[in-house]
C-alpha positions as a LaTeX table, in Angstrom:
\begin{tabular}{lrrr}
\hline
Residue & $x$ (\AA) & $y$ (\AA) & $z$ (\AA) \\
\hline
Met1 & $-45.49$ & 13.44 & 36.21 \\
Asp2 & $-42.59$ & 15.36 & 37.61 \\
Asn3 & $-39.02$ & 14.17 & 37.85 \\
Lys4 & $-39.30$ & 12.96 & 41.46 \\
Glu5 & $-42.35$ & 10.78 & 40.72 \\
Arg6 & $-40.67$ & 9.31 & 37.64 \\
Gln7 & $-37.55$ & 8.51 & 39.66 \\
Asn8 & $-39.65$ & 6.82 & 42.36 \\
Lys9 & $-41.48$ & 4.76 & 39.73 \\
Asn10 & $-38.16$ & 3.69 & 38.17 \\
Thr11 & $-36.84$ & 2.73 & 41.60 \\
Val12 & $-39.91$ & 0.60 & 42.32 \\
Asn13 & $-39.59$ & $-1.10$ & 38.92 \\
Asn14 & $-35.90$ & $-1.80$ & 39.53 \\
Ile15 & $-36.65$ & $-3.31$ & 42.93 \\
Lys16 & $-39.36$ & $-5.55$ & 41.45 \\
Thr17 & $-37.04$ & $-6.67$ & 38.66 \\
Leu18 & $-34.20$ & $-7.45$ & 41.06 \\
Gly19 & $-36.66$ & $-9.34$ & 43.25 \\
Trp20 & $-37.64$ & $-11.57$ & 40.34 \\
Val21 & $-34.01$ & $-12.09$ & 39.36 \\
Ala22 & $-33.16$ & $-13.11$ & 42.92 \\
Phe23 & $-36.20$ & $-15.40$ & 43.05 \\
Phe24 & $-35.37$ & $-17.27$ & 39.86 \\
Gly25 & $-31.66$ & $-17.40$ & 40.69 \\
Gly26 & $-32.41$ & $-18.92$ & 44.08 \\
Leu27 & $-34.97$ & $-21.28$ & 42.58 \\
Ser28 & $-32.51$ & $-22.59$ & 40.00 \\
Gln29 & $-29.83$ & $-23.03$ & 42.65 \\
Asp30 & $-32.27$ & $-24.88$ & 44.92 \\
Met31 & $-33.23$ & $-27.17$ & 42.04 \\
Ile32 & $-29.66$ & $-28.14$ & 41.11 \\
Gln33 & $-28.18$ & $-28.36$ & 44.62 \\
Pro34 & $-29.78$ & $-31.72$ & 45.59 \\
Ile35 & $-28.72$ & $-33.29$ & 42.29 \\
Leu36 & $-25.04$ & $-32.32$ & 42.39 \\
Pro37 & $-23.82$ & $-34.93$ & 44.93 \\
Thr38 & $-25.43$ & $-37.71$ & 42.88 \\
Phe39 & $-23.84$ & $-36.32$ & 39.73 \\
Tyr40 & $-20.44$ & $-36.15$ & 41.42 \\
Thr41 & $-20.58$ & $-39.73$ & 42.70 \\
Gln42 & $-22.37$ & $-41.60$ & 39.92 \\
Ile43 & $-21.36$ & $-39.73$ & 36.78 \\
Leu44 & $-17.92$ & $-38.39$ & 37.72 \\
Gly45 & $-17.08$ & $-41.28$ & 40.04 \\
Leu46 & $-15.88$ & $-39.12$ & 42.94 \\
Ser47 & $-15.75$ & $-40.45$ & 46.49 \\
Lys48 & $-18.11$ & $-39.18$ & 49.19 \\
Glu49 & $-15.19$ & $-37.50$ & 50.93 \\
Thr50 & $-14.33$ & $-35.56$ & 47.77 \\
Val51 & $-17.96$ & $-34.50$ & 47.36 \\
Gly52 & $-17.96$ & $-33.25$ & 50.95 \\
Leu53 & $-14.74$ & $-31.36$ & 50.33 \\
Ile54 & $-16.20$ & $-29.74$ & 47.20 \\
Glu55 & $-19.45$ & $-28.74$ & 48.91 \\
Gly56 & $-17.63$ & $-27.41$ & 51.98 \\
Ser57 & $-15.19$ & $-25.46$ & 49.83 \\
Val58 & $-18.00$ & $-23.85$ & 47.85 \\
Thr59 & $-19.79$ & $-22.76$ & 51.02 \\
Thr60 & $-16.58$ & $-21.38$ & 52.53 \\
Ile61 & $-15.59$ & $-19.47$ & 49.39 \\
Val62 & $-19.06$ & $-17.93$ & 49.05 \\
Ser63 & $-18.99$ & $-16.78$ & 52.68 \\
Ile64 & $-15.53$ & $-15.25$ & 52.33 \\
Met65 & $-16.38$ & $-13.54$ & 49.04 \\
Arg66 & $-19.47$ & $-11.92$ & 50.56 \\
Ile67 & $-17.27$ & $-10.25$ & 53.15 \\
Val68 & $-14.61$ & $-9.25$ & 50.61 \\
Ser69 & $-17.12$ & $-7.88$ & 48.10 \\
Gly70 & $-18.86$ & $-5.91$ & 50.87 \\
Ile71 & $-15.58$ & $-4.28$ & 51.89 \\
Ile72 & $-14.73$ & $-3.47$ & 48.26 \\
Ser73 & $-18.20$ & $-2.04$ & 47.68 \\
Asp74 & $-17.92$ & 0.15 & 50.78 \\
Lys75 & $-14.56$ & 1.55 & 49.68 \\
Leu76 & $-15.21$ & 2.02 & 45.95 \\
Gly77 & $-18.94$ & 2.59 & 45.82 \\
Lys78 & $-21.64$ & 0.45 & 44.32 \\
Arg79 & $-21.24$ & 1.45 & 40.68 \\
Lys80 & $-17.48$ & 1.06 & 40.48 \\
Ser81 & $-17.48$ & $-2.29$ & 42.27 \\
Ser82 & $-20.34$ & $-3.59$ & 40.10 \\
Ala83 & $-18.55$ & $-2.51$ & 36.94 \\
Gly84 & $-15.29$ & $-4.04$ & 38.14 \\
Cys85 & $-16.94$ & $-7.36$ & 38.98 \\
Ser86 & $-18.65$ & $-7.42$ & 35.59 \\
Ile87 & $-15.35$ & $-6.82$ & 33.82 \\
Leu88 & $-13.61$ & $-9.54$ & 35.85 \\
Ala89 & $-16.45$ & $-11.98$ & 35.14 \\
Ala90 & $-16.20$ & $-11.28$ & 31.41 \\
Ile91 & $-12.44$ & $-11.82$ & 31.47 \\
Phe92 & $-12.69$ & $-15.13$ & 33.37 \\
Ile93 & $-15.51$ & $-16.41$ & 31.17 \\
Thr94 & $-13.45$ & $-15.59$ & 28.09 \\
Ile95 & $-10.38$ & $-17.33$ & 29.51 \\
Phe96 & $-12.33$ & $-20.48$ & 30.36 \\
Lys97 & $-13.98$ & $-20.54$ & 26.93 \\
Ile98 & $-10.59$ & $-20.23$ & 25.22 \\
Glu99 & $-9.10$ & $-23.08$ & 27.31 \\
Lys100 & $-11.81$ & $-25.50$ & 26.21 \\
\hline
\end{tabular}
């Protein structure tokens, strides 16, 4: 197997892996999404207006961040933007863990 064939096989494997990751990520999100409004109202005691505000804010932020991350990825390249996002995620996770 020459280098080109090995690279093609690795690419196919990466695509399959990312497909499964996207599938299970979407599945888990679809499973929790219908339960969240009930959790907000019954467990946390939030009003329906507050739940609507939370859900609307999440959707708006996700839409805006897709545009922003696309622009950053186009300017910096895929690897640099992926590494930068990973570093930022690690920093924020650490900060939130320390606060609790």
